CSV table of C-alpha atoms in Angstrom, one decimal:
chain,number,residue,atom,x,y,z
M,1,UNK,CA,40.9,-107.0,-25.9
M,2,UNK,CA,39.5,-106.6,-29.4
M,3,UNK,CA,41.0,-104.6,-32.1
M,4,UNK,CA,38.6,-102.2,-33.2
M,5,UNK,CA,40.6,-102.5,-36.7
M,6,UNK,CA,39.5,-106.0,-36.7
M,7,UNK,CA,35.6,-105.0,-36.1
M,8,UNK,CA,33.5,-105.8,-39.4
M,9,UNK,CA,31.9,-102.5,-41.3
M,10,UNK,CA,28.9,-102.8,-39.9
M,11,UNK,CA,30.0,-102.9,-36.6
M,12,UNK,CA,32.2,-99.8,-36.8
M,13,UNK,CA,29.0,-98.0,-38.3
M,14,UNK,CA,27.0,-98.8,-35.5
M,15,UNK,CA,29.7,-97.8,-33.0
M,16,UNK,CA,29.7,-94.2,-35.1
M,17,UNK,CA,26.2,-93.8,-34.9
M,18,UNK,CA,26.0,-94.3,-30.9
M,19,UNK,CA,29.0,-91.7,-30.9
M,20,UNK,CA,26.7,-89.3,-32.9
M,21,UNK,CA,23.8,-90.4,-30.6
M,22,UNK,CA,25.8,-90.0,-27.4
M,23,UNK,CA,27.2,-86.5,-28.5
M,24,UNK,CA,23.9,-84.7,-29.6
M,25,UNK,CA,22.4,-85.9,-26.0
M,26,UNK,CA,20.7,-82.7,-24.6
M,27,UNK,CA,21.8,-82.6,-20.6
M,28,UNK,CA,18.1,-82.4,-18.7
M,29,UNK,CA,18.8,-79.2,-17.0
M,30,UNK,CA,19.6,-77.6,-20.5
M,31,UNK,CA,16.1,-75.7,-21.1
M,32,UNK,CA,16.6,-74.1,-17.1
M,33,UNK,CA,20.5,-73.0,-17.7
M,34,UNK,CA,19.1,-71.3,-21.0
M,35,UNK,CA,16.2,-69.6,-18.8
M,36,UNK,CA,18.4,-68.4,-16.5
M,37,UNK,CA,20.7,-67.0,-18.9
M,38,UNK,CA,18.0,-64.9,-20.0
M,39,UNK,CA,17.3,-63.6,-16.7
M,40,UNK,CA,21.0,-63.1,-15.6
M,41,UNK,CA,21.4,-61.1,-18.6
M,42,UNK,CA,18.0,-59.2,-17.8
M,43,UNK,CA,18.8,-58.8,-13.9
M,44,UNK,CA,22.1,-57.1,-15.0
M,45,UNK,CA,20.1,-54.4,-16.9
M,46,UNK,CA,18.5,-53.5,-14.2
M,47,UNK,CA,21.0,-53.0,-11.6
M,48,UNK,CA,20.5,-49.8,-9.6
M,49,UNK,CA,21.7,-46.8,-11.5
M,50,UNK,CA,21.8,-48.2,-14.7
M,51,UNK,CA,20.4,-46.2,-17.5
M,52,UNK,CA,16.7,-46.5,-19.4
M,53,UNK,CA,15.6,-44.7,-22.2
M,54,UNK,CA,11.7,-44.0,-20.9
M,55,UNK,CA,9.3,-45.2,-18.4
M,56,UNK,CA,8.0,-47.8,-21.4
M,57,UNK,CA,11.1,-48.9,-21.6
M,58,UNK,CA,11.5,-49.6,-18.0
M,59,UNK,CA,8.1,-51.5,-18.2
M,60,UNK,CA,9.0,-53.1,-20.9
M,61,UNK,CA,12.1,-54.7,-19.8
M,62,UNK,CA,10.7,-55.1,-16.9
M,63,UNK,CA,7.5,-57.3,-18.3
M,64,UNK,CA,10.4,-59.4,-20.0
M,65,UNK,CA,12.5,-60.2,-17.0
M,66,UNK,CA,9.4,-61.0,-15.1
M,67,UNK,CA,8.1,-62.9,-18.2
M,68,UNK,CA,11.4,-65.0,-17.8
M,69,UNK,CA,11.1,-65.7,-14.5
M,70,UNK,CA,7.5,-67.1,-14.5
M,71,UNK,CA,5.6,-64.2,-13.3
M,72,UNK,CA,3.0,-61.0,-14.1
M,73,UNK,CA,4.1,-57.3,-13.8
M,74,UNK,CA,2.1,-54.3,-13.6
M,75,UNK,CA,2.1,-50.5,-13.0
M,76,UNK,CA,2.6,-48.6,-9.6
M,77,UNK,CA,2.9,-45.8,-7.9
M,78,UNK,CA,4.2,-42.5,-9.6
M,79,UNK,CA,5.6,-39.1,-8.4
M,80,UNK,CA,5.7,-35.7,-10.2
M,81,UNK,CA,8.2,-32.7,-8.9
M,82,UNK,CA,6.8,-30.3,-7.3
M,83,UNK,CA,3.8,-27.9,-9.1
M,84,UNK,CA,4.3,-29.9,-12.2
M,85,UNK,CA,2.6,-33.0,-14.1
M,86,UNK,CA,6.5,-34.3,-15.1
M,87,UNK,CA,7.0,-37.5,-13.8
M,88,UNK,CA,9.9,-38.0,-11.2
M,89,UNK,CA,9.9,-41.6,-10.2
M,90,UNK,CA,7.6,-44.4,-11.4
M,91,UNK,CA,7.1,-47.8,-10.0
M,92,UNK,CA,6.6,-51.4,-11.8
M,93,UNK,CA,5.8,-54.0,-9.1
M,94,UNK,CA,5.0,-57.7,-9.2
M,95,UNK,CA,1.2,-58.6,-10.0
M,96,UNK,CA,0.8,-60.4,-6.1
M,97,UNK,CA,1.7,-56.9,-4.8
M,98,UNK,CA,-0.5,-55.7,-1.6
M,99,UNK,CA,-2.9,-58.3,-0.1
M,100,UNK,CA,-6.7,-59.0,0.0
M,101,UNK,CA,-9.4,-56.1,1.8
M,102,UNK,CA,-10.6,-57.9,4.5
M,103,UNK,CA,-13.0,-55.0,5.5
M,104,UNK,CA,-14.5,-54.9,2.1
M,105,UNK,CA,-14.9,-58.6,1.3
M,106,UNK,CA,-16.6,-59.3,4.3
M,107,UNK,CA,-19.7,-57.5,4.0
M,108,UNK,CA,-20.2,-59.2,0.5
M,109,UNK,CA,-22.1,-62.9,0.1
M,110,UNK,CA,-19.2,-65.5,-0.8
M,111,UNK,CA,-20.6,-67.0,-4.1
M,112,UNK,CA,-17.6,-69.3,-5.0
M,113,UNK,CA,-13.9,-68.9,-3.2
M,114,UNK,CA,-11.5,-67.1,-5.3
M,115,UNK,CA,-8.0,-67.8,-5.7
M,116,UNK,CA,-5.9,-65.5,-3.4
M,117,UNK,CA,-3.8,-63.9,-6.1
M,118,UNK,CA,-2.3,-60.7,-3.6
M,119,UNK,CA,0.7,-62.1,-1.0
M,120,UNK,CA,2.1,-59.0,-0.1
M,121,UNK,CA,5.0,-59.8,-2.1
M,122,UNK,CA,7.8,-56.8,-2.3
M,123,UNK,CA,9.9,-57.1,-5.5
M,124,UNK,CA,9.2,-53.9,-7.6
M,125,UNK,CA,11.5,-51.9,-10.2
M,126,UNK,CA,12.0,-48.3,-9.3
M,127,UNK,CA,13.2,-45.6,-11.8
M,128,UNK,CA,13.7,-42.1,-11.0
M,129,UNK,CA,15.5,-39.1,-12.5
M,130,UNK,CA,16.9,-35.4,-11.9
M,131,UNK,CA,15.1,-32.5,-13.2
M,132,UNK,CA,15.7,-33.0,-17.2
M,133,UNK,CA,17.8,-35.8,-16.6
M,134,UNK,CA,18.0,-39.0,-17.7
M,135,UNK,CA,15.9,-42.3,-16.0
M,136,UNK,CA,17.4,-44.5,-13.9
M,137,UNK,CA,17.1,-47.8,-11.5
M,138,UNK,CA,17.1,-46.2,-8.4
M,139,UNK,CA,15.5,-49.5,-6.9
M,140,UNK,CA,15.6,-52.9,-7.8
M,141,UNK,CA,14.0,-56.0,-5.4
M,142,UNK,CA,14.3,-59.4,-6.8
M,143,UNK,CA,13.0,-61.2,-3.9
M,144,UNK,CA,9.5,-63.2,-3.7
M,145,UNK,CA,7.2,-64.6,-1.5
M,146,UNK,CA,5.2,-66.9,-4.0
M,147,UNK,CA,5.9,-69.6,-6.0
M,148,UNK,CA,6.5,-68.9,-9.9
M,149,UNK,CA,4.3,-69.9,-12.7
M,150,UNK,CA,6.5,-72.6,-14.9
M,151,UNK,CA,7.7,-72.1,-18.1
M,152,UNK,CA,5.0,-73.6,-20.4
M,153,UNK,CA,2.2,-71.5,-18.8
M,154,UNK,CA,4.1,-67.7,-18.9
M,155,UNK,CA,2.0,-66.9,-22.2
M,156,UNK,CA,-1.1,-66.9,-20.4
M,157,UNK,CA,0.2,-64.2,-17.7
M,158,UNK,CA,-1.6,-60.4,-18.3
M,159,UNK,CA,1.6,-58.4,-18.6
M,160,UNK,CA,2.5,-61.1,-21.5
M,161,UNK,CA,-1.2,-60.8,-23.5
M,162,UNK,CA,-1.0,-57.8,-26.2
M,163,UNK,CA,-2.9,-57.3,-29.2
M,164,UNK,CA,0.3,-55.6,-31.8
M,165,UNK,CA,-1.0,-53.2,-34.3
M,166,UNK,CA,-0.6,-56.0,-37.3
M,167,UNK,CA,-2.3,-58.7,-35.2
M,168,UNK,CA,-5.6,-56.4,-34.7
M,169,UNK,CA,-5.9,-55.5,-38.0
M,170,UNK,CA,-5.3,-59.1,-39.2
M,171,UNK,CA,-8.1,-60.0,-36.8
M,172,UNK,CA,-10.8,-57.3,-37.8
M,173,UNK,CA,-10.4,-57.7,-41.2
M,174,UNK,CA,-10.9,-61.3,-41.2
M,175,UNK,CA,-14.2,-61.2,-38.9
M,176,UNK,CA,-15.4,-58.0,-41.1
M,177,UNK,CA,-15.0,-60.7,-44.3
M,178,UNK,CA,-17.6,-63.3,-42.6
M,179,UNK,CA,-14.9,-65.4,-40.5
M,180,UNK,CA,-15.7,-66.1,-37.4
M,181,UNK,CA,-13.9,-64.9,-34.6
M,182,UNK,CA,-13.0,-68.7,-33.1
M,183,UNK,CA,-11.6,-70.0,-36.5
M,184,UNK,CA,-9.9,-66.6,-36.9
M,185,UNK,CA,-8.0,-67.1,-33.4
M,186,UNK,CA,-7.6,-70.8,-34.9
M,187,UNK,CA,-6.0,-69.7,-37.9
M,188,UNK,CA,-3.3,-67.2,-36.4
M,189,UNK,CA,-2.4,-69.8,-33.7
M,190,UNK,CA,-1.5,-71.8,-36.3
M,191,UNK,CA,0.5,-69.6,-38.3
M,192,UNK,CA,2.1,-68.6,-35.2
M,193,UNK,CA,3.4,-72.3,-34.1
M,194,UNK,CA,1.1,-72.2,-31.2
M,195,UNK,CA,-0.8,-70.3,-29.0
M,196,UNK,CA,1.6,-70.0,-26.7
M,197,UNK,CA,3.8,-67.8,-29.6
M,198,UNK,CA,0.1,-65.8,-30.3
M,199,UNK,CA,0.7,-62.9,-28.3
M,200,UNK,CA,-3.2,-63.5,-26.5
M,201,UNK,CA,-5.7,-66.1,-25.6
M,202,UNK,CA,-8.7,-66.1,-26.8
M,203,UNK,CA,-10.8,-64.4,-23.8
M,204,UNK,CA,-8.7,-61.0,-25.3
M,205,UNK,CA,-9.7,-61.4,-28.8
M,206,UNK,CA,-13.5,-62.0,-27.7
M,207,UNK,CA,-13.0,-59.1,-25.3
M,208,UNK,CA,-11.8,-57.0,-27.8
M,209,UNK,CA,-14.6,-57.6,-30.4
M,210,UNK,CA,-17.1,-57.1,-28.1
M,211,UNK,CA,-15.5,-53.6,-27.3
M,212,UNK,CA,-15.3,-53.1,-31.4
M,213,UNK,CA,-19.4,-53.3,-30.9
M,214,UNK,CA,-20.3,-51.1,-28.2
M,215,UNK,CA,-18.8,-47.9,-30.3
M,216,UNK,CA,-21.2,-49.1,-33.3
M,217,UNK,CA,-21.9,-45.9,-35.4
M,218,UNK,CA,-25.6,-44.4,-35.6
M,219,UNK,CA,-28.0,-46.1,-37.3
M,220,UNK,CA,-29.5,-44.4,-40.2
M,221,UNK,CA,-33.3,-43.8,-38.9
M,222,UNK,CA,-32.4,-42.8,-35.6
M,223,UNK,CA,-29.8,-40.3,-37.2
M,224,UNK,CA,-32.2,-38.8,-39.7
M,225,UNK,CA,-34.7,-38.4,-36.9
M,226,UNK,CA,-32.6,-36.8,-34.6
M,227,UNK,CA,-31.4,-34.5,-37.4
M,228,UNK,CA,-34.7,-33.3,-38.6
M,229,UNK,CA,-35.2,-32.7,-34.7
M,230,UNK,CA,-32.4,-30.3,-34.8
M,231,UNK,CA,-33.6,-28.7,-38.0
M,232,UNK,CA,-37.2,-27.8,-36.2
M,233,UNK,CA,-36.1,-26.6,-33.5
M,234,UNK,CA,-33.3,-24.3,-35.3
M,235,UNK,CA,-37.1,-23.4,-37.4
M,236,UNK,CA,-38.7,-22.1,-34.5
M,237,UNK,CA,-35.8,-21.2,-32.3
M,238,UNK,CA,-33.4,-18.3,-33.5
M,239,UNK,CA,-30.7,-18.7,-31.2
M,240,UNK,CA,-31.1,-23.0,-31.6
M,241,UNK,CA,-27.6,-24.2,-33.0
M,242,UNK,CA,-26.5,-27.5,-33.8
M,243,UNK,CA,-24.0,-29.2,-36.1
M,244,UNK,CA,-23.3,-33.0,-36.9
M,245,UNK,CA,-20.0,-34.8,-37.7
M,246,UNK,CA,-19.7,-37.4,-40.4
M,247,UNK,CA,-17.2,-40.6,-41.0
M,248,UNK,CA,-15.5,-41.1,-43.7
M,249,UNK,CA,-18.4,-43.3,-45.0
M,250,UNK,CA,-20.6,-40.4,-44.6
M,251,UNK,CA,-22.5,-41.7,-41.8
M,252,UNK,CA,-23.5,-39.3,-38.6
M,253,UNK,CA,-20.9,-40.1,-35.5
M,254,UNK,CA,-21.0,-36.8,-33.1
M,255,UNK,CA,-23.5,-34.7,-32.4
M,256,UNK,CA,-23.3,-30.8,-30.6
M,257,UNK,CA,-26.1,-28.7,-30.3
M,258,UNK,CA,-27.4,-25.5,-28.1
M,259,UNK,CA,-30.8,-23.6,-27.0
M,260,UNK,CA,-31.6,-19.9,-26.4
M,261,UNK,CA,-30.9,-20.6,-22.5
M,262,UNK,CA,-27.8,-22.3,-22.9
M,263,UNK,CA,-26.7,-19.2,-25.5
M,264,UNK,CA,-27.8,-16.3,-22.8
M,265,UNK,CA,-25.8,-18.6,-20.3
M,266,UNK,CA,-22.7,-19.0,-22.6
M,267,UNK,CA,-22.5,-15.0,-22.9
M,268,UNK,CA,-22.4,-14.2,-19.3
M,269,UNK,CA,-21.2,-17.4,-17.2
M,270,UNK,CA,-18.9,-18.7,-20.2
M,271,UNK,CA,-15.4,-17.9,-19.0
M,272,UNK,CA,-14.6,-21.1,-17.3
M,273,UNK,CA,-16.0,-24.6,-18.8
M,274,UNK,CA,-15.8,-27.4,-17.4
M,275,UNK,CA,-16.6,-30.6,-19.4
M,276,UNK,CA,-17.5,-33.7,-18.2
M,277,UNK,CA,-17.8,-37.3,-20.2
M,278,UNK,CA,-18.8,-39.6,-18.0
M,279,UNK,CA,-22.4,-40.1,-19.1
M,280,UNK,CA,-23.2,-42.7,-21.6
M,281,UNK,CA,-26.6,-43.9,-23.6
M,282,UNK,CA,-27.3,-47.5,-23.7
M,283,UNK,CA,-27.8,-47.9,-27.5
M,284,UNK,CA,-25.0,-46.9,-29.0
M,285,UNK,CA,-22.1,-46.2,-26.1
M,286,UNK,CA,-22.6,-42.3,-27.3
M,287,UNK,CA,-20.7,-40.2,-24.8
M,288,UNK,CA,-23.0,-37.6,-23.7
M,289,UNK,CA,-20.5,-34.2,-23.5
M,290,UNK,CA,-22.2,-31.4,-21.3
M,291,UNK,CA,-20.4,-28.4,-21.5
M,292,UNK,CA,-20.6,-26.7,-18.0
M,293,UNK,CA,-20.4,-22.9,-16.2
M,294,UNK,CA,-20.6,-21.6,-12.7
M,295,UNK,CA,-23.6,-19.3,-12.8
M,296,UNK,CA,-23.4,-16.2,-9.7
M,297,UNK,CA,-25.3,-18.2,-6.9
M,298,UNK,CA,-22.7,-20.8,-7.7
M,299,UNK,CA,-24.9,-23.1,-9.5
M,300,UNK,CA,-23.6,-25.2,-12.6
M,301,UNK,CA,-25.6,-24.3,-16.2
M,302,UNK,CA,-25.1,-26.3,-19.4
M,303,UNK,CA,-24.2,-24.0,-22.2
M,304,UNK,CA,-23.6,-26.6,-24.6
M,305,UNK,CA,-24.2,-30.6,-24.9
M,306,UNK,CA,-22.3,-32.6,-27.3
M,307,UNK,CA,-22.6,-36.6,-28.2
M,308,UNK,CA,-19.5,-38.1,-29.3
M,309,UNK,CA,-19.0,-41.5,-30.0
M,310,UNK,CA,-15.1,-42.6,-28.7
């Protein structure tokens, strides 16, 4: 057998270097014992009776350890005590929660086959607390009946897609300078390592622009028309009112007007309003506000009407 004192320098260097080599191996099934680390740790958090600051919280933590385990979370069912809007219990369940209507998606023409996303699958968070007291897992089911998403792929989940604060305002003010919105989602994937580290894909940031356009403010001509509308009717009408709401760039954004009828209505059916938002113009996404009373023969009658951009 050899002496290794015997062994020429370069020799003994080598040998070093496969020590080095052999010591800094990473074992396969390294990236999986760190995963499930993470969710150990995460699990024991939310044992039953263990303590949560708030229902955001709870979804939070809850978004993280289903994040780690390679699937989607979303919001449940809720419960209020008794005669009250206080929340007693809230619900966080897995995204293939419930199955598919069968009734419904029958009568409907199958276009294309969709991927069955629902499985029935049981494993929800339940938090509940006293009157005044503190949250707490009352419920916790880790079992599932699907297979999970893998690691590299967990960024593209819906729970795991947010827009922060800092990233939206990034984004806007880049595509208010001129940039478009691709090479803006370019640029902060690259200063975030990735797009998996992003936050979003790109389907959200498009989405999200194109909700940024639907509450475009009121163009100048069909403002000033609609204004010197109000101001000939108020001209003819005594009891006309109206009043307009301006940005901070002195451009019109809300609208809330009257007639004689709606006055004469006001004085002897106002005591309960009712106000109802769900009408919207085409143009601008301008929320069209009646304001609404019972009249004797229980019939409704607008006593105001307001336009309000969101």
């Amino acid at each position: 057998m050899e002496d290794k004192n015997s062994l020429s320098l370069e020799e003994l260097e080598r040998d070093d270097d496969e020590e080095i080599v052999q010591s800094q191996t990473v074992p396969a099934n390294f990236e999986v014992k760190i995963e499930n680390s993470v969710v150990d740790v995460l699990e024991s958090k939310l044992l039953v009776g263990m303590v949560v600051n708030s229902v955001e919280d709870a979804y939070l933590l809850y978004c993280q350890y289903a994040h780690a385990k390679g699937l989607s979370a979303r919001k449940g069912d809720q419960r209020c005590f008794s005669h009250t809007s206080e929340l007693q219990s809230k619900e966080f369940n897995c995204s293939c929660e419930g199955s598919k209507d069968e009734r419904s998606s029958s009568k409907k023409i199958v276009v294309y086959q969709k991927l069955i996303t629902r499985t029935n699958c049981k494993a929800k968070l339940k938090i509940t607390r006293e009157k005044g007291g503190e949250w707490r897992v009352s419920r916790f089911v880790e079992e599932h009946n699907h297979e999970m998403f893998p690691s590299d792929q967990t960024h593209l989940l819906r729970s795991a897609r947010n827009i922060s604060h800092a990233k939206n305002s990034t984004l806007e003010s880049m595509v208010n300078a001129g940039i478009s919105v691709s090479n803006v989602v370019s640029f902060m994937e690259n200063e975030a390592c990735g797009p998996e580290n992003l936050g979003f894909i790109r389907k959200d940031t498009y989405d999200h622009m194109s909700r940024l356009k639907k509450h475009t403010k009121v163009e100048n001509g069909d403002a000033n028309a609609l204004i010197q509308y109000f101001i000939d009717k108020a001209n003819k009408e005594n009891y006309f009112y109206w009043n307009v709401h301006l940005d901070d760039d002195d451009r019109v954004m809300n609208f809330l007007f009257r007639d004689y009828r709606c006055s004469v209505d006001y004085e002897y059916f106002g005591d309960v309003l009712s106000i109802d938002t769900t009408y919207k113009t085409n143009k601008y996404n301008l929320i069209c506000a009646p304001f609404v009373g019972i009249n004797h023969p229980m019939q409704n009658c607008a006593v105001w009407f307001g336009l309000y951009v969101r």
